[in-house]
Short mmCIF file of C-alpha atoms and ligand atoms in Angstrom, two decimals:
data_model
loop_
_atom_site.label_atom_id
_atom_site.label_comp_id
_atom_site.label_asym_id
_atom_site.label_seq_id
_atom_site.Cartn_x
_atom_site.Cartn_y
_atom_site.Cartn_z
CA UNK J 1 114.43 130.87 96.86
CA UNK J 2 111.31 129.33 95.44
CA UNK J 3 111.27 126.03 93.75
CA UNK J 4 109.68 125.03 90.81
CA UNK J 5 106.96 122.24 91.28
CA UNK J 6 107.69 122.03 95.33
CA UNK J 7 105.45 119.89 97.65
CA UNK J 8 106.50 121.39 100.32
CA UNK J 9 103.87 120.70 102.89
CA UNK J 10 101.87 118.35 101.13
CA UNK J 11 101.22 114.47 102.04
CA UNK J 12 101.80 111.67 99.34
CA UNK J 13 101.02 108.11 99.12
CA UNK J 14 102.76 106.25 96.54
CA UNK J 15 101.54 102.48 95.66
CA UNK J 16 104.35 100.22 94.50
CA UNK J 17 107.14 102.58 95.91
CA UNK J 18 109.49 99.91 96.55
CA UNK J 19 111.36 100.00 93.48
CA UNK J 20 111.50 101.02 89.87
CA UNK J 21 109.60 103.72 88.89
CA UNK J 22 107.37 103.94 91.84
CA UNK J 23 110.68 104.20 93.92
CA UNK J 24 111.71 106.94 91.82
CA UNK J 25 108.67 108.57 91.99
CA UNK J 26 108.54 108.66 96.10
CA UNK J 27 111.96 110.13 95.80
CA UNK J 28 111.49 113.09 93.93
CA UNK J 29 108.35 114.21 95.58
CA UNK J 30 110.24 113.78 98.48
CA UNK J 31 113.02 115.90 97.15
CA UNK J 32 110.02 118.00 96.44
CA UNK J 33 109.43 118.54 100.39
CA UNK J 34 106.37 115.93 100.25
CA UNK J 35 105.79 113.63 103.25
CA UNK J 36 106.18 110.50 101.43
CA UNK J 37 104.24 107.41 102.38
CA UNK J 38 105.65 104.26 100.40
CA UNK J 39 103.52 101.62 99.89
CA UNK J 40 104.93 98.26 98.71
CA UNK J 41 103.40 94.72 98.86
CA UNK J 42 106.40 92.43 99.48
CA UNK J 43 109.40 94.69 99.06
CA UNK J 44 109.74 95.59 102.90
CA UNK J 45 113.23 96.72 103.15
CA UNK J 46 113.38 98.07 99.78
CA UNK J 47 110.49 100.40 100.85
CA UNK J 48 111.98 101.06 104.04
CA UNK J 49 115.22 101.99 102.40
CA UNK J 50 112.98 104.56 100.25
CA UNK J 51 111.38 105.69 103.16
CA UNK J 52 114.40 106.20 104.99
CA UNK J 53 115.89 108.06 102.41
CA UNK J 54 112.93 110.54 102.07
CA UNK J 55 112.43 110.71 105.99
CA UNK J 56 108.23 109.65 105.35
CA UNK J 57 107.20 105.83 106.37
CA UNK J 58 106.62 102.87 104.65
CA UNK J 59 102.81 100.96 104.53
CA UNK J 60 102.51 97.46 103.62
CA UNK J 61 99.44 96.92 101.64
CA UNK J 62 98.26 94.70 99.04
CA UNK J 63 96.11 97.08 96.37
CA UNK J 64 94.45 94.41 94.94
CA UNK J 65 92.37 93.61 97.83
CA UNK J 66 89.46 96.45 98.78
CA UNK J 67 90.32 96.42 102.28
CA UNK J 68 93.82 96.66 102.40
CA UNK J 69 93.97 99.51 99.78
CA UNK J 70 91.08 101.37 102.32
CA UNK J 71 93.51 100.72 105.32
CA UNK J 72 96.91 102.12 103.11
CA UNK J 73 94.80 105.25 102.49
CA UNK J 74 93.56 105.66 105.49
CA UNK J 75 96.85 105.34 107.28
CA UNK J 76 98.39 107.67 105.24
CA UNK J 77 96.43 110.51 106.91
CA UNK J 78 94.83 113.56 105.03
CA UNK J 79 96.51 113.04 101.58
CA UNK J 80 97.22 115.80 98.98
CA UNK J 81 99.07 113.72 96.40
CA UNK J 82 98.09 110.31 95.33
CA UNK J 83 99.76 108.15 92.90
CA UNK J 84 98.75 104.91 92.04
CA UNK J 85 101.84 103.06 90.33
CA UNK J 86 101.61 100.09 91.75
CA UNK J 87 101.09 97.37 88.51
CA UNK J 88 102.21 93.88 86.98
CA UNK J 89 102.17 92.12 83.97
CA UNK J 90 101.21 88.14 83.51
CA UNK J 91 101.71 88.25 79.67
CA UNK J 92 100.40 85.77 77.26
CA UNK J 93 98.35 85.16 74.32
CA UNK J 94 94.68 85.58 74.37
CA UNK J 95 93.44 82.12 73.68
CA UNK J 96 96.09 80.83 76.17
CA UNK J 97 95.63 83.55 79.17
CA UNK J 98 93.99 81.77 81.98
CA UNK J 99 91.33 83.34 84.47
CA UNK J 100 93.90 83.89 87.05
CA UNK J 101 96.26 85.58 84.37
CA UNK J 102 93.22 88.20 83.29
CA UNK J 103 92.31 88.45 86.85
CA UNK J 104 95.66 89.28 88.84
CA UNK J 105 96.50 92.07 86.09
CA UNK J 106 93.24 93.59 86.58
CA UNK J 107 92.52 93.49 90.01
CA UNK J 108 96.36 94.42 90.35
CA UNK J 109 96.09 97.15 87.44
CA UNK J 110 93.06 98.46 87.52
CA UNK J 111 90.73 97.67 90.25
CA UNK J 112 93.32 99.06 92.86
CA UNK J 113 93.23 102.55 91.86
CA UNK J 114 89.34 102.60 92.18
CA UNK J 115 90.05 101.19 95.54
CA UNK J 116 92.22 103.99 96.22
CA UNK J 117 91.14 106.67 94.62
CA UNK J 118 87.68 105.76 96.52
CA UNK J 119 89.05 106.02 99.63
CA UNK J 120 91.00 109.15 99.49
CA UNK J 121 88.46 111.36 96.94
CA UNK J 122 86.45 112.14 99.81
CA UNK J 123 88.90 113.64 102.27
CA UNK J 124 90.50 115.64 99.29
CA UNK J 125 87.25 116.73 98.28
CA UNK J 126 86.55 118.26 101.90
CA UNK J 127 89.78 120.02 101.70
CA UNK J 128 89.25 121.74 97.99
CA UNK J 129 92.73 120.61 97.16
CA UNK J 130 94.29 117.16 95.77
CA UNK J 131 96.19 115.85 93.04
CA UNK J 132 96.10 112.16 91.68
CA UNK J 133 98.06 110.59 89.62
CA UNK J 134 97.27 106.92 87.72
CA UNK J 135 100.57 105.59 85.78
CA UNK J 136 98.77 103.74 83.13
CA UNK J 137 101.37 103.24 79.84
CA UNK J 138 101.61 103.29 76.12
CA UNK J 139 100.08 100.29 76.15
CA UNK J 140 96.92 101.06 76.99
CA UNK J 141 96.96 103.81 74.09
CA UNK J 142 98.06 101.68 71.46
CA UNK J 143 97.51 97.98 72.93
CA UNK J 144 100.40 95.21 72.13
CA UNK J 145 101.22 91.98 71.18
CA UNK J 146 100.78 88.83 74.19
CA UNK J 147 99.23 91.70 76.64
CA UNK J 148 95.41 92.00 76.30
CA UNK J 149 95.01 91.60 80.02
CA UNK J 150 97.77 94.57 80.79
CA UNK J 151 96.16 96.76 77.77
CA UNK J 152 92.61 96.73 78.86
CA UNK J 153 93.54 97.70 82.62
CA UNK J 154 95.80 99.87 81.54
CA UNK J 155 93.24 101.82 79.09
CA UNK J 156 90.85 101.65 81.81
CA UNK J 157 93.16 103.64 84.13
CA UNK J 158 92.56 106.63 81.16
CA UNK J 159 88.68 105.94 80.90
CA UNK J 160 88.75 105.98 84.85
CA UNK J 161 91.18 109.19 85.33
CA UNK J 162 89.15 111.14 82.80
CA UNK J 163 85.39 110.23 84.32
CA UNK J 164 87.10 111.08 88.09
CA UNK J 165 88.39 114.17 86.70
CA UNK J 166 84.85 115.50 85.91
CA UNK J 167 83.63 114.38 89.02
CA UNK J 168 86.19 115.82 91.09
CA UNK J 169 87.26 118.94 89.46
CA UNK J 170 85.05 121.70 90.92
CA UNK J 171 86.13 120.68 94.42
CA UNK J 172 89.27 121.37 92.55
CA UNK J 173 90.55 118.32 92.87
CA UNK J 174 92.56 117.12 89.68
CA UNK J 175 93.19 113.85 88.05
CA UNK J 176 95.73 112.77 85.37
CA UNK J 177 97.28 110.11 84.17
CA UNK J 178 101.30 109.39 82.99
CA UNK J 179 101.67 106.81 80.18
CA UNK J 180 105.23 105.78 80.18
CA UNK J 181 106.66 103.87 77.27
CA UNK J 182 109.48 101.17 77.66
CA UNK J 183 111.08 102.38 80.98
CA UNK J 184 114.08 99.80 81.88
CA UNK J 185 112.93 98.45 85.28
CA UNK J 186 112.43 94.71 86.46
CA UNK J 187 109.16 94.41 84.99
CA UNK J 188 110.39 94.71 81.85
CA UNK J 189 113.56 93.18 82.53
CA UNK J 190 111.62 89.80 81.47
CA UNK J 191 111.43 91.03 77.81
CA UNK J 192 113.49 89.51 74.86
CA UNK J 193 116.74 91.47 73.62
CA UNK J 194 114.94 91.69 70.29
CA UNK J 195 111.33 93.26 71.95
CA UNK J 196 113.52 96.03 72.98
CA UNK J 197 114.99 96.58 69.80
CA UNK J 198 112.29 97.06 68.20
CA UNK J 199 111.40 99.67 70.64
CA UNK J 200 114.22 101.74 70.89
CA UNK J 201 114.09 101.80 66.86
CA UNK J 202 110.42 103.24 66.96
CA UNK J 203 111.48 105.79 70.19
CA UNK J 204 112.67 109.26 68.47
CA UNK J 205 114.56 110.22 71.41
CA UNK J 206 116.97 107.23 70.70
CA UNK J 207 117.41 105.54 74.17
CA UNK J 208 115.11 103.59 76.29
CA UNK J 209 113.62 105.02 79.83
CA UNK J 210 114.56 105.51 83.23
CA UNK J 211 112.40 105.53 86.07
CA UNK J 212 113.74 108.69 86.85
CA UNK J 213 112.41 110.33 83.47
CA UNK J 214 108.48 109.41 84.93
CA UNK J 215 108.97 111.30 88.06
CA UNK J 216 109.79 114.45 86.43
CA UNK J 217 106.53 114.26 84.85
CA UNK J 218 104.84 112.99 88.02
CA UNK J 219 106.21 116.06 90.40
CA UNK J 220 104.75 118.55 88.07
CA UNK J 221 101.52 117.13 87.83
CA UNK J 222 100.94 116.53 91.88
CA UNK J 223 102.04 120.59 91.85
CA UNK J 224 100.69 123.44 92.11
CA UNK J 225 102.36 124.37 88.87
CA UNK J 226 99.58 122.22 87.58
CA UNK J 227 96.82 123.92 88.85
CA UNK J 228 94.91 124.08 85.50
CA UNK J 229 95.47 120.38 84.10
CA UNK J 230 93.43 117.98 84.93
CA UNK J 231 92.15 114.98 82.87
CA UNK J 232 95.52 114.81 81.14
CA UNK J 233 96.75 111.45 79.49
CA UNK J 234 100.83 112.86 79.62
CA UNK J 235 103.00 110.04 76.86
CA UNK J 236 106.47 109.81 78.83
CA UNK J 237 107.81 107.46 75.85
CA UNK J 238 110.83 109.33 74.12
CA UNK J 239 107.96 109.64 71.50
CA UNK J 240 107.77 106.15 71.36
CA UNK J 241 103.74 106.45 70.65
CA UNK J 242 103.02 109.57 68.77
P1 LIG W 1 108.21 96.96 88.96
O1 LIG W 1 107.83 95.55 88.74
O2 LIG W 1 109.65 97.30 89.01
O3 LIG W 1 107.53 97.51 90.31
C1 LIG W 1 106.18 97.26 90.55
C2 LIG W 1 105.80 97.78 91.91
O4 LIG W 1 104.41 97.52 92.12
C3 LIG W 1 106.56 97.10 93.03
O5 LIG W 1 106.87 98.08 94.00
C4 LIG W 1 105.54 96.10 93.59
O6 LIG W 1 105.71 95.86 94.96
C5 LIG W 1 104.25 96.86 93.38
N1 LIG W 1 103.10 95.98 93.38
C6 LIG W 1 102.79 95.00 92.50
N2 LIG W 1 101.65 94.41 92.85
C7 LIG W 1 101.21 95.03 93.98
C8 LIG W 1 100.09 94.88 94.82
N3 LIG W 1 99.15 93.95 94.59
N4 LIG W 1 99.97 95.71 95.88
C9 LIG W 1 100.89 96.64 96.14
N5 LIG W 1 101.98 96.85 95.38
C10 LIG W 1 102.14 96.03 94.32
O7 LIG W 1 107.46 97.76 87.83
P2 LIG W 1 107.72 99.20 87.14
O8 LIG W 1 108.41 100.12 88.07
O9 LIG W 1 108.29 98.96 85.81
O10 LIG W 1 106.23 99.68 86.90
C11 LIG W 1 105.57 100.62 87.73
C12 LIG W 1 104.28 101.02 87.03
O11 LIG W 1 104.59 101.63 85.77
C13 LIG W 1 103.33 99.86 86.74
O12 LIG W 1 102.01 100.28 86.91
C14 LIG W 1 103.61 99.58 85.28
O13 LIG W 1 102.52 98.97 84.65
C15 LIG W 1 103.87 100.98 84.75
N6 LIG W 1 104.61 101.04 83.50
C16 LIG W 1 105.89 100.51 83.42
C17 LIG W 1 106.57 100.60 82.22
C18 LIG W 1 107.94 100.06 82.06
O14 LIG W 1 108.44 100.06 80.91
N7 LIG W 1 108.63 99.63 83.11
C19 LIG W 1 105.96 101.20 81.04
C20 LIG W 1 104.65 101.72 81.24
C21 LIG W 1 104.01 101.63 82.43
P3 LIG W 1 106.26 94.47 95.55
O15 LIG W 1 107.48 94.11 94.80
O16 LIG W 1 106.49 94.80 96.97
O17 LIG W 1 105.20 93.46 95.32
#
């Protein structure tokens, strides 16, 4: 029987894999047949639990710092999936955002999937095959209200994803991006009752998110199915942002 979007064979690395949608992206490419490799910063057993349950490994790695997003990489072998979903938010108004605030989100954001994507475009290049995947979000399409710091790194995912898929594409190795809009998870957990009114009210599909609705989207791009798309920003928002 042959399976739509399998991964069969194929290693993936997964930043932020420990929970939300990062967790629920490591476990449907590993229902996919990938050989997962979770990476989390703090969430050890939560990763481990991920792992388990997808029979790869889980990497601890902070993707902020150069180094340690070189060593996940590396450790992870010869890739053919990479998804970079690891991401926070430190929200606040512009004239009030401290250094720190702009910094973390960037570095955090932004910054880590250059590290990665650095470290595992060559070895994918080598090969002629490889599929990455940046989760940037809505709000780097449309920007928002108390999140300048989130917005630019997450519109600089796009600007990113798009130049690397030019490089990268006649060694046939692909680049897109997913742009999820309000997914329930603990990052947005934080947000007031009335925030998320206001976006279920604007979301044509009438409900807010799972994680599990992004890693649909995320299995088909890392797939073979996929072979033609590259450069892609895909909007996983209900319709939230058309
Ligand atoms: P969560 O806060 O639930 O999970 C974030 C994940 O990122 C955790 O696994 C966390 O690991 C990891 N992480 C954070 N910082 C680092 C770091 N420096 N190094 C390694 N891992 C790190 O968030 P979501 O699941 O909601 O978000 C996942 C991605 O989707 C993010 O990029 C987010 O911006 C994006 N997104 C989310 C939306 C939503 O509505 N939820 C909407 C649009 C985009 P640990 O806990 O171990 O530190």
């Amino acid at each position: 029987m042959t399976t739509f979007a399998s991964l069969e064979g194929k290693v993936a690395l997964v930043t932020g894999g420990s929970r939300g949608i990062g967790r629920a992206i490591a476990l449907e490419l590993g229902r996919a047949g990938a050989d997962v490799i979770v990476g989390y910063r703090t969430g050890r057993e939560e990763a481990e639990a991920v792992a388990t349950e997808v029979g790869g490994r889980a990497v601890e790695a902070d993707v902020s710092d150069p180094g340690s997003a070189r060593t996940l990489v590396e450790s992870a072998g010869e890739l053919d999936v990479l998804v970079n979903n690891a991401g926070l938010t430190r929200d606040g108004l512009l004239v009030r955002m401290s250094d720190e605030d702009w910094r973390s989100v960037i570095d955090t954001n932004l910054s880590s999937v250059f590290y990665t994507c650095r470290a595992a475009a060559r070895g994918m290049m080598r090969k002629r095959a490889g599929a990455i995947v940046n989760i940037s979000s809505i709000v780097g399409v449309h920007g928002n209200w108390g999140q300048t710091n989130y917005a630019a790194s997450k519109a600089g995912i796009i600007g990113f994803t798009k130049s690397l898929a030019r490089e990268l594409g006649s060694r046939n190795v692909r680049a897109n991006v997913v742009a999820p809009g309000y997914v329930t998870t603990q990052l947005t957990d934080v947000l007031p009752d009335e925030a998320k009114e206001t976006m279920l009210s604007a979301t044509p599909l009438g409900r807010l998110g799972d994680p599990e609705d992004v890693a649909g989207s995320v299995r088909f791009l890392c797939s073979d199915e996929a072979r033609f798309v590259t450069g892609v920003v895909l909007h996983v928002d209900g319709g939230l942002g058309m």
